[in-house]
PDB file of C-alpha atoms in Angstrom:
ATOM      1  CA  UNK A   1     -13.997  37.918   1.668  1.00 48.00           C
ATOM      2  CA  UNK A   2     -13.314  35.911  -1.760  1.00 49.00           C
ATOM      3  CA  UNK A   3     -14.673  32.522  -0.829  1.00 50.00           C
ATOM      4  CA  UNK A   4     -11.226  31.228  -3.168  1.00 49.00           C
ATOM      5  CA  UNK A   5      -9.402  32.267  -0.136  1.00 52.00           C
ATOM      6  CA  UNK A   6     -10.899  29.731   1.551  1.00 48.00           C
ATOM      7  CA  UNK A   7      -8.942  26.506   2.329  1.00 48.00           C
ATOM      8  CA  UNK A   8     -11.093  23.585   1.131  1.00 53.00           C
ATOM      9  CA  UNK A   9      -8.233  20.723   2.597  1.00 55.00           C
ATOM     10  CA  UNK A  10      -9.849  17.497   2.945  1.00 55.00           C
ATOM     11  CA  UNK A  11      -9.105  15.554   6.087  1.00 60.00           C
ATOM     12  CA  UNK A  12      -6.919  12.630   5.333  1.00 70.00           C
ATOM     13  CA  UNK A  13      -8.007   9.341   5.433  1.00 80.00           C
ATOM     14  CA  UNK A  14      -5.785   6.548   5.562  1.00 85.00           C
ATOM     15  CA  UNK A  15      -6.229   3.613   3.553  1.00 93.00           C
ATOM     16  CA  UNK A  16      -8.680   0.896   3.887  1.00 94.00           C
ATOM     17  CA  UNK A  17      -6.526  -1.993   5.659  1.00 93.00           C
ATOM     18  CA  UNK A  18      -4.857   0.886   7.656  1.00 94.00           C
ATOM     19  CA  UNK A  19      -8.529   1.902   9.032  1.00 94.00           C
ATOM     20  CA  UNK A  20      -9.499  -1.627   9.600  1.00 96.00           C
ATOM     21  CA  UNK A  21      -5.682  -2.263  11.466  1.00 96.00           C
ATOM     22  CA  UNK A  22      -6.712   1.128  13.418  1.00 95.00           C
ATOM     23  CA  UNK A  23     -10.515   0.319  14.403  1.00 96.00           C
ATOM     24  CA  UNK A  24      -8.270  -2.846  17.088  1.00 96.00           C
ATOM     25  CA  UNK A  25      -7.802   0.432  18.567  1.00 96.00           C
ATOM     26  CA  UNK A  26     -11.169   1.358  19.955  1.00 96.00           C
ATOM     27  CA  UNK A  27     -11.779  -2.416  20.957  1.00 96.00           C
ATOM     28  CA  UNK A  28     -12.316  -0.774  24.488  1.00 96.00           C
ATOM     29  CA  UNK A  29     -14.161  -4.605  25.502  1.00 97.00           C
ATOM     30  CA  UNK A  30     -10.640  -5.871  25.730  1.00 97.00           C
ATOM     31  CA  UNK A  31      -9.999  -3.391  28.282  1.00 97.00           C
ATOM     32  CA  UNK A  32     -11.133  -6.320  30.947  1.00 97.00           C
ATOM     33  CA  UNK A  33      -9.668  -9.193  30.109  1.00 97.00           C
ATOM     34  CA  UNK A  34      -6.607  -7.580  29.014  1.00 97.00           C
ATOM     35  CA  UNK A  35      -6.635  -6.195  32.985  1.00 97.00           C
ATOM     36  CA  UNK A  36      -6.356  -9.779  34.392  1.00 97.00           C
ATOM     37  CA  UNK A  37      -4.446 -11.496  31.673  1.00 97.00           C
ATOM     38  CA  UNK A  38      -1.603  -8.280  32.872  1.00 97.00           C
ATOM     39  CA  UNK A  39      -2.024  -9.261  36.485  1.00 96.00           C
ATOM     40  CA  UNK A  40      -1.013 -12.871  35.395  1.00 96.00           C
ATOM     41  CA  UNK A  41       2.170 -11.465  33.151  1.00 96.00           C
ATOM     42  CA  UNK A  42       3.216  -9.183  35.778  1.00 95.00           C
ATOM     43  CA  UNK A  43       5.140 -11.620  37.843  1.00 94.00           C
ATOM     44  CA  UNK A  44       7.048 -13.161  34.970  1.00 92.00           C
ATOM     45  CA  UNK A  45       7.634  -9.154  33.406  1.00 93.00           C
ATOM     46  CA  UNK A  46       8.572  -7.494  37.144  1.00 93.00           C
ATOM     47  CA  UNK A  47      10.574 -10.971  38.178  1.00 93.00           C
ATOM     48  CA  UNK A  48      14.185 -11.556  38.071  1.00 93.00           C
ATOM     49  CA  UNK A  49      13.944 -12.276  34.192  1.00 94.00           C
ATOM     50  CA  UNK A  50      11.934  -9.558  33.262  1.00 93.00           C
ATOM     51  CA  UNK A  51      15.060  -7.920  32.238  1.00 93.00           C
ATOM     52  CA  UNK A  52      16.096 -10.870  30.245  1.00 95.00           C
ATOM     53  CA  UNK A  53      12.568 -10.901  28.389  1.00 96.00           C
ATOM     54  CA  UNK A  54      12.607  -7.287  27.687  1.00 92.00           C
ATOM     55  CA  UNK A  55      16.027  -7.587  25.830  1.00 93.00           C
ATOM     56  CA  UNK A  56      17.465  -4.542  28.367  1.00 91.00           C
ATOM     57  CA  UNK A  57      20.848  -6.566  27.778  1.00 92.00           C
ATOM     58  CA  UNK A  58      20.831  -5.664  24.044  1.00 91.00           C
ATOM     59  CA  UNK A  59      19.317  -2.298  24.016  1.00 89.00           C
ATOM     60  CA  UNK A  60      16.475  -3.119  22.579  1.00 90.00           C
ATOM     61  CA  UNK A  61      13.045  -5.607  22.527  1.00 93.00           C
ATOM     62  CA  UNK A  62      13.974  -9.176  22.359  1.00 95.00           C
ATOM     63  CA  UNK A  63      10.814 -10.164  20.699  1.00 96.00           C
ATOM     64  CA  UNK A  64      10.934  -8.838  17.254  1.00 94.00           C
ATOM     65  CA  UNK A  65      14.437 -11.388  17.314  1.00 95.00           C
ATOM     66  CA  UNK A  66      13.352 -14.068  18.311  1.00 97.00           C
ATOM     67  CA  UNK A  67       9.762 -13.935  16.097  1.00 97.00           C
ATOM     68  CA  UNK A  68      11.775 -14.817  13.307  1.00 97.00           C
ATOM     69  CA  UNK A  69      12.781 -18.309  14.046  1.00 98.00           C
ATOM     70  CA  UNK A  70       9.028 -19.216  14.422  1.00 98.00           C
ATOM     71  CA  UNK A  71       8.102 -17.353  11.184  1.00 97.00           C
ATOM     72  CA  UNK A  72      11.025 -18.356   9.241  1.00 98.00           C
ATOM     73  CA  UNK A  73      10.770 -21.798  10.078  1.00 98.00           C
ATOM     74  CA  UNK A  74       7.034 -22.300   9.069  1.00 98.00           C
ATOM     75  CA  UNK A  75       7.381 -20.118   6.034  1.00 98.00           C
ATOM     76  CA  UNK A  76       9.966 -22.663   5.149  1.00 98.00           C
ATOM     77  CA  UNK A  77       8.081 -25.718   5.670  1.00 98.00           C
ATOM     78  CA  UNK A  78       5.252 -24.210   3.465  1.00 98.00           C
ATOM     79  CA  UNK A  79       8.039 -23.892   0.392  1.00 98.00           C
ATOM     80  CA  UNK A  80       8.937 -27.703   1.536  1.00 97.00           C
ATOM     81  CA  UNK A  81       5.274 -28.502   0.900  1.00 96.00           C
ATOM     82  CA  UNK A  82       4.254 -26.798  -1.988  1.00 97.00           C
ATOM     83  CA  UNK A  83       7.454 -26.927  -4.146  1.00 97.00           C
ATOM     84  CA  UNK A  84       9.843 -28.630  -2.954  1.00 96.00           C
ATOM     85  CA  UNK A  85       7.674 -31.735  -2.270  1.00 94.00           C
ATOM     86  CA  UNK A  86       9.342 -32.820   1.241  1.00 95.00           C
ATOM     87  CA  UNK A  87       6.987 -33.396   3.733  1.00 94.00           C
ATOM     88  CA  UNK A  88       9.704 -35.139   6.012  1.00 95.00           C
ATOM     89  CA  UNK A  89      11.592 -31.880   5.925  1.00 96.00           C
ATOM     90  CA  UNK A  90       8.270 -29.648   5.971  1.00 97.00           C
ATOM     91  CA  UNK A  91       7.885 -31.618   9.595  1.00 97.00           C
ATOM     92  CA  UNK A  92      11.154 -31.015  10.693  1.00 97.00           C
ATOM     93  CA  UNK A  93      10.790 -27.058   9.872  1.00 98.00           C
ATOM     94  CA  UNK A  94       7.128 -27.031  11.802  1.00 98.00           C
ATOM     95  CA  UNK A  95       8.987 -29.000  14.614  1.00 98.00           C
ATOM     96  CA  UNK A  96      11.496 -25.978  15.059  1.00 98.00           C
ATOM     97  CA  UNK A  97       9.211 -23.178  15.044  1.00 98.00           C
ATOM     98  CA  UNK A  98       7.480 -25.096  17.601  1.00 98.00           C
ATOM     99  CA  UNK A  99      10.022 -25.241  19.544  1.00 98.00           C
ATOM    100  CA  UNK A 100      10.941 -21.508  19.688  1.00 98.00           C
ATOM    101  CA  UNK A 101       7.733 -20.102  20.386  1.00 98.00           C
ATOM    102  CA  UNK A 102       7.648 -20.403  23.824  1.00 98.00           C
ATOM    103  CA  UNK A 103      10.531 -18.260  24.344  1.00 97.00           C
ATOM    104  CA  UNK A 104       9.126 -16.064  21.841  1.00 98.00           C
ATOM    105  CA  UNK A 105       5.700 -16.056  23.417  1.00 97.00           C
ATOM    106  CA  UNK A 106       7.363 -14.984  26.989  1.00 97.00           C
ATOM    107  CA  UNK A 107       9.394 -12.343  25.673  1.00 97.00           C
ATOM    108  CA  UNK A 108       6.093 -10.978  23.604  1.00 97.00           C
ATOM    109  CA  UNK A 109       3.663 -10.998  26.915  1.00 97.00           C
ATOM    110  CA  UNK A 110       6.872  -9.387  28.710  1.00 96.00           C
ATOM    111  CA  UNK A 111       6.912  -6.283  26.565  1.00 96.00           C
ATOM    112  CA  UNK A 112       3.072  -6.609  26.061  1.00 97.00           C
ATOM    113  CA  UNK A 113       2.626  -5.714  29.933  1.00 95.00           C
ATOM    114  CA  UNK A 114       4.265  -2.494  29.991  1.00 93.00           C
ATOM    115  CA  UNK A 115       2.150  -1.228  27.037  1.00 95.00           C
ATOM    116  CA  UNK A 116      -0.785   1.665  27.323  1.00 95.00           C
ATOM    117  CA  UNK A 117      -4.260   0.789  26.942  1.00 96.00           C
ATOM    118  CA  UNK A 118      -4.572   1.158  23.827  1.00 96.00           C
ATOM    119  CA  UNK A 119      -1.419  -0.630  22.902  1.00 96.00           C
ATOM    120  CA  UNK A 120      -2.873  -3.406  25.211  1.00 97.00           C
ATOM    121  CA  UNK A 121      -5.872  -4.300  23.106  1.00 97.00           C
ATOM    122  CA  UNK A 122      -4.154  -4.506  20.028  1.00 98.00           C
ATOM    123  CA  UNK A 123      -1.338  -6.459  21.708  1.00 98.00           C
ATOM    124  CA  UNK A 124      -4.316  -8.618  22.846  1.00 98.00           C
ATOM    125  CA  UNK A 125      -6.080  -9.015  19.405  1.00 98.00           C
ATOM    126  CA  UNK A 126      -2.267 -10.165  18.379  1.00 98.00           C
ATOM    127  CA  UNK A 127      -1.701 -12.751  20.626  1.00 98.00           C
ATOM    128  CA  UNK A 128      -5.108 -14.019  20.256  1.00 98.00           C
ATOM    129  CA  UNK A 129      -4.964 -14.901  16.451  1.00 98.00           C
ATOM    130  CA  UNK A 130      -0.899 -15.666  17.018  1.00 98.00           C
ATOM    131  CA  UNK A 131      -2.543 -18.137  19.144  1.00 98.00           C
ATOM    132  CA  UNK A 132      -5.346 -19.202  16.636  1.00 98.00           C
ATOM    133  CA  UNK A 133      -2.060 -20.045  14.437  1.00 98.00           C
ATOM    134  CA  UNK A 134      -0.001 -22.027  16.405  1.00 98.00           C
ATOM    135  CA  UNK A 135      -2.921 -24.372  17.976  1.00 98.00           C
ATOM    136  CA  UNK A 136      -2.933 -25.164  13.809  1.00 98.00           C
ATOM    137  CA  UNK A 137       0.600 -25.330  13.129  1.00 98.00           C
ATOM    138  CA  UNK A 138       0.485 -27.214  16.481  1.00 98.00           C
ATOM    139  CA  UNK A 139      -1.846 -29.958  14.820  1.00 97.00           C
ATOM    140  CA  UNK A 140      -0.407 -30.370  11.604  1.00 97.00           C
ATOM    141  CA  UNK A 141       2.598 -31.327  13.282  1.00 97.00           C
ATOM    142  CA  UNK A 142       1.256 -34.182  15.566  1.00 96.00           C
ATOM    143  CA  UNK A 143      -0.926 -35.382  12.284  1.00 95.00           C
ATOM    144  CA  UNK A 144       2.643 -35.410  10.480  1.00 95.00           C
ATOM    145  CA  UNK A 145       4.286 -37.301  12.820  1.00 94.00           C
ATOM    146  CA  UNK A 146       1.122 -39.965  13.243  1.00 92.00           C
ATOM    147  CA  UNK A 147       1.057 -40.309   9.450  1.00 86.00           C
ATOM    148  CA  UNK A 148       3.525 -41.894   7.194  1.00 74.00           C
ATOM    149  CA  UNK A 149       2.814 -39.209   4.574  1.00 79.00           C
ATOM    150  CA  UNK A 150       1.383 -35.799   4.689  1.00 79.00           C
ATOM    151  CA  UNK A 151      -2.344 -35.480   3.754  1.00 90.00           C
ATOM    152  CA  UNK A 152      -4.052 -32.288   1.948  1.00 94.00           C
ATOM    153  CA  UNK A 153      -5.821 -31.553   5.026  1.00 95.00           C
ATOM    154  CA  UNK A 154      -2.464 -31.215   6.977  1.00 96.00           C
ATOM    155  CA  UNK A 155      -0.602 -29.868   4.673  1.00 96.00           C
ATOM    156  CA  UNK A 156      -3.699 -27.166   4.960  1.00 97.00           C
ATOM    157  CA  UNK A 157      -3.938 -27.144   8.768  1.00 97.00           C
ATOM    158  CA  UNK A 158       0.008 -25.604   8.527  1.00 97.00           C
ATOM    159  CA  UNK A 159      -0.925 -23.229   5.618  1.00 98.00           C
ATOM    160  CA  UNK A 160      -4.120 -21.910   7.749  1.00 98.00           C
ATOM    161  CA  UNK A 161      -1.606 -21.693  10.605  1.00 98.00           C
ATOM    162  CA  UNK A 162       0.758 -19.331   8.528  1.00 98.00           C
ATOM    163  CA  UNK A 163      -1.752 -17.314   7.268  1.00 98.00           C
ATOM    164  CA  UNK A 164      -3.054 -16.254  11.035  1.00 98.00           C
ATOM    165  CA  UNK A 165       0.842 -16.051  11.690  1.00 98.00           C
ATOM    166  CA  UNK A 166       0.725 -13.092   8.717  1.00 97.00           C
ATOM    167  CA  UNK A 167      -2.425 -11.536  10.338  1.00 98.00           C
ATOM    168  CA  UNK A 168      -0.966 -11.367  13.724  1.00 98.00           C
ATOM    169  CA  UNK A 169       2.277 -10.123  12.412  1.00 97.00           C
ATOM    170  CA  UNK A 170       0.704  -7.289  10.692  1.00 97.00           C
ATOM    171  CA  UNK A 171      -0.981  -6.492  13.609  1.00 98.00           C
ATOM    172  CA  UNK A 172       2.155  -6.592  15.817  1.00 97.00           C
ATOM    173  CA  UNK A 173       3.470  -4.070  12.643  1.00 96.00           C
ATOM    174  CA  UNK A 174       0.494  -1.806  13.733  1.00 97.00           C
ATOM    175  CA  UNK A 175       1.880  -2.254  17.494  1.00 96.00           C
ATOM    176  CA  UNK A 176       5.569  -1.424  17.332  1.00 94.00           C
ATOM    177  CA  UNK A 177       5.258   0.878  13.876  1.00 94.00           C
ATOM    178  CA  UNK A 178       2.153   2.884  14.260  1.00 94.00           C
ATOM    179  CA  UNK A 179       1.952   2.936  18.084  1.00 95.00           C
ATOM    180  CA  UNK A 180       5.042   2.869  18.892  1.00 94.00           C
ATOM    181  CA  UNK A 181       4.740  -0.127  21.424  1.00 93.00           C
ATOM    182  CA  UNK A 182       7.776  -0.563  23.145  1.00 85.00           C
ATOM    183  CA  UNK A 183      10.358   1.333  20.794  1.00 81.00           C
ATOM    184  CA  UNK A 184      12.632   1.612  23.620  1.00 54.00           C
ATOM    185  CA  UNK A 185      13.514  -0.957  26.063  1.00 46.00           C
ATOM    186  CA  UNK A 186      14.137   2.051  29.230  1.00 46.00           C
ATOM    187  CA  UNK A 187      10.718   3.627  27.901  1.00 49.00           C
ATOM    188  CA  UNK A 188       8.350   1.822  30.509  1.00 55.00           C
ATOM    189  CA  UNK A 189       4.987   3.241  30.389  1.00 58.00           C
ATOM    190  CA  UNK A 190       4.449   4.018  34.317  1.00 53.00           C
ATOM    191  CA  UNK A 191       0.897   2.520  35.641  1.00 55.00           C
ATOM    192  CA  UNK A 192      -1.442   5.391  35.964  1.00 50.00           C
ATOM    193  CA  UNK A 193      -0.652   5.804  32.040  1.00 52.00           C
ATOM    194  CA  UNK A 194      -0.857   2.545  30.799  1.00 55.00           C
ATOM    195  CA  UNK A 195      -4.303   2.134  32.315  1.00 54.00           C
ATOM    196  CA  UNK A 196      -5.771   5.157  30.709  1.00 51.00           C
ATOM    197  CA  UNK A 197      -7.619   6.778  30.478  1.00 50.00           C
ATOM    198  CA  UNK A 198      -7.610   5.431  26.548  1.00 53.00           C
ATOM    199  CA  UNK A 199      -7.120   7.323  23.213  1.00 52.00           C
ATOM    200  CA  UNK A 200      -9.793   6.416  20.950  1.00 56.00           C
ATOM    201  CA  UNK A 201      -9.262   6.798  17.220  1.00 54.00           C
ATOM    202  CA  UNK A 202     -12.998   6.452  16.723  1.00 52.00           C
ATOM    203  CA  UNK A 203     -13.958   9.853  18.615  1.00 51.00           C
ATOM    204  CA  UNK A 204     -10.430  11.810  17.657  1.00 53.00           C
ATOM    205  CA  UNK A 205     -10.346  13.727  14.724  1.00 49.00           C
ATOM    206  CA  UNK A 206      -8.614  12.971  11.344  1.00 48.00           C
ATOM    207  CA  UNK A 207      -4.963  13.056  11.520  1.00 46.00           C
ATOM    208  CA  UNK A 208      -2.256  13.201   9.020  1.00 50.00           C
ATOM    209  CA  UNK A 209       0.519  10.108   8.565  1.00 49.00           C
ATOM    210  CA  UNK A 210       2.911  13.372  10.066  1.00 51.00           C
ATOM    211  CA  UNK A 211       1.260  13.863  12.963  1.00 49.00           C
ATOM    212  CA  UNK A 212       1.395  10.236  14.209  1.00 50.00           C
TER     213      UNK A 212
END
């Protein structure tokens, strides 16, 4: 047999943010704590709201909705900031996202319950640094209103806020987009799935963007 008969394909491998984005995947440690943070959800997911917080009403997940008033309201008070030169109205804008994310947070851990496993620990790894983001949006906004006039370090607190915001949003990208978290509402993963046993990317072999 001519050896130029023989296929010489290279596995594909996707690029290097996508691989890092992919290793949340095999964070199988999570598997744990992601198990009793669930049990706690569960009540607020399975209760009369659950519904509500899943957005069965519109067809579709709430969440992705309702992220943008957070987002769009701190990415606002950043251009307030830097450009514009309005820390009174930068405060305002950090005020309002504020204020949304607890609806936003509810209708997140809603969906997040009814993921798989692996879905689960990079829903986890999201909320966590979502989390890390609004404790520091959180404290440039009570150093705003304490202060007659916005200092460099809390003008940075908000901007080290947004940037974890961007993190955990491309994560939540990986979620919905890669993994397909939750792309239908009536798609409910039942239990003996969503606790595994779990795909891991680390031990699977190479797969093309097609086969996904």
């Amino acid at each position: 047999m001519s050896t130029s008969n023989i296929s010489t394909q290279t596995p594909h491998r996707s690029p290097p943010l996508a691989r890092l984005l992919e290793s949340t995947e095999s964070a199988s440690w999570l598997d744990r704590p992601a198990t009793r943070v669930r049990a706690l959800v569960r009540p607020l997911a399975d209760g009369p709201a659950g519904g509500v917080l899943r957005g069965d009403f519109l067809g579709h997940p709430l969440h992705p909705a309702l992220v943008a008033v957070p987002i769009g309201a701190w990415s606002s008070a950043a251009v307030f900031d830097l450009v514009f030169r309005r820390p009174d109205a930068a405060r305002r804008l950090l005020g309002i996202g504020l204020a949304a994310t607890p609806p936003t947070l509810a209708t997140g851990w809603s969906d997040w319950s009814r993921c798989t496993t692996v879905q689960r620990r990079v829903g986890l790894i999201h909320a966590v640094t979502n989390a890390a983001g609004i404790a520091l949006t959180a404290a440039s906004y009570r150093r705003r209103r304490c202060a007659s006039e916005s200092s460099a370090s809390t003008v940075a607190l908000s901007l080290a806020g947004l940037g974890l915001i961007g993190v955990g949003g491309t994560l939540g990208g990986h979620l919905a987009y890669v993994l397909g978290a939750r792309v239908s509402p009536h798609a409910d993963v039942p239990d003996a799935e969503a606790n595994g046993p779990a795909y891991d990317p680390v031990l699977a072999e190479p797969v093309t963007p097609a086969d996904r």
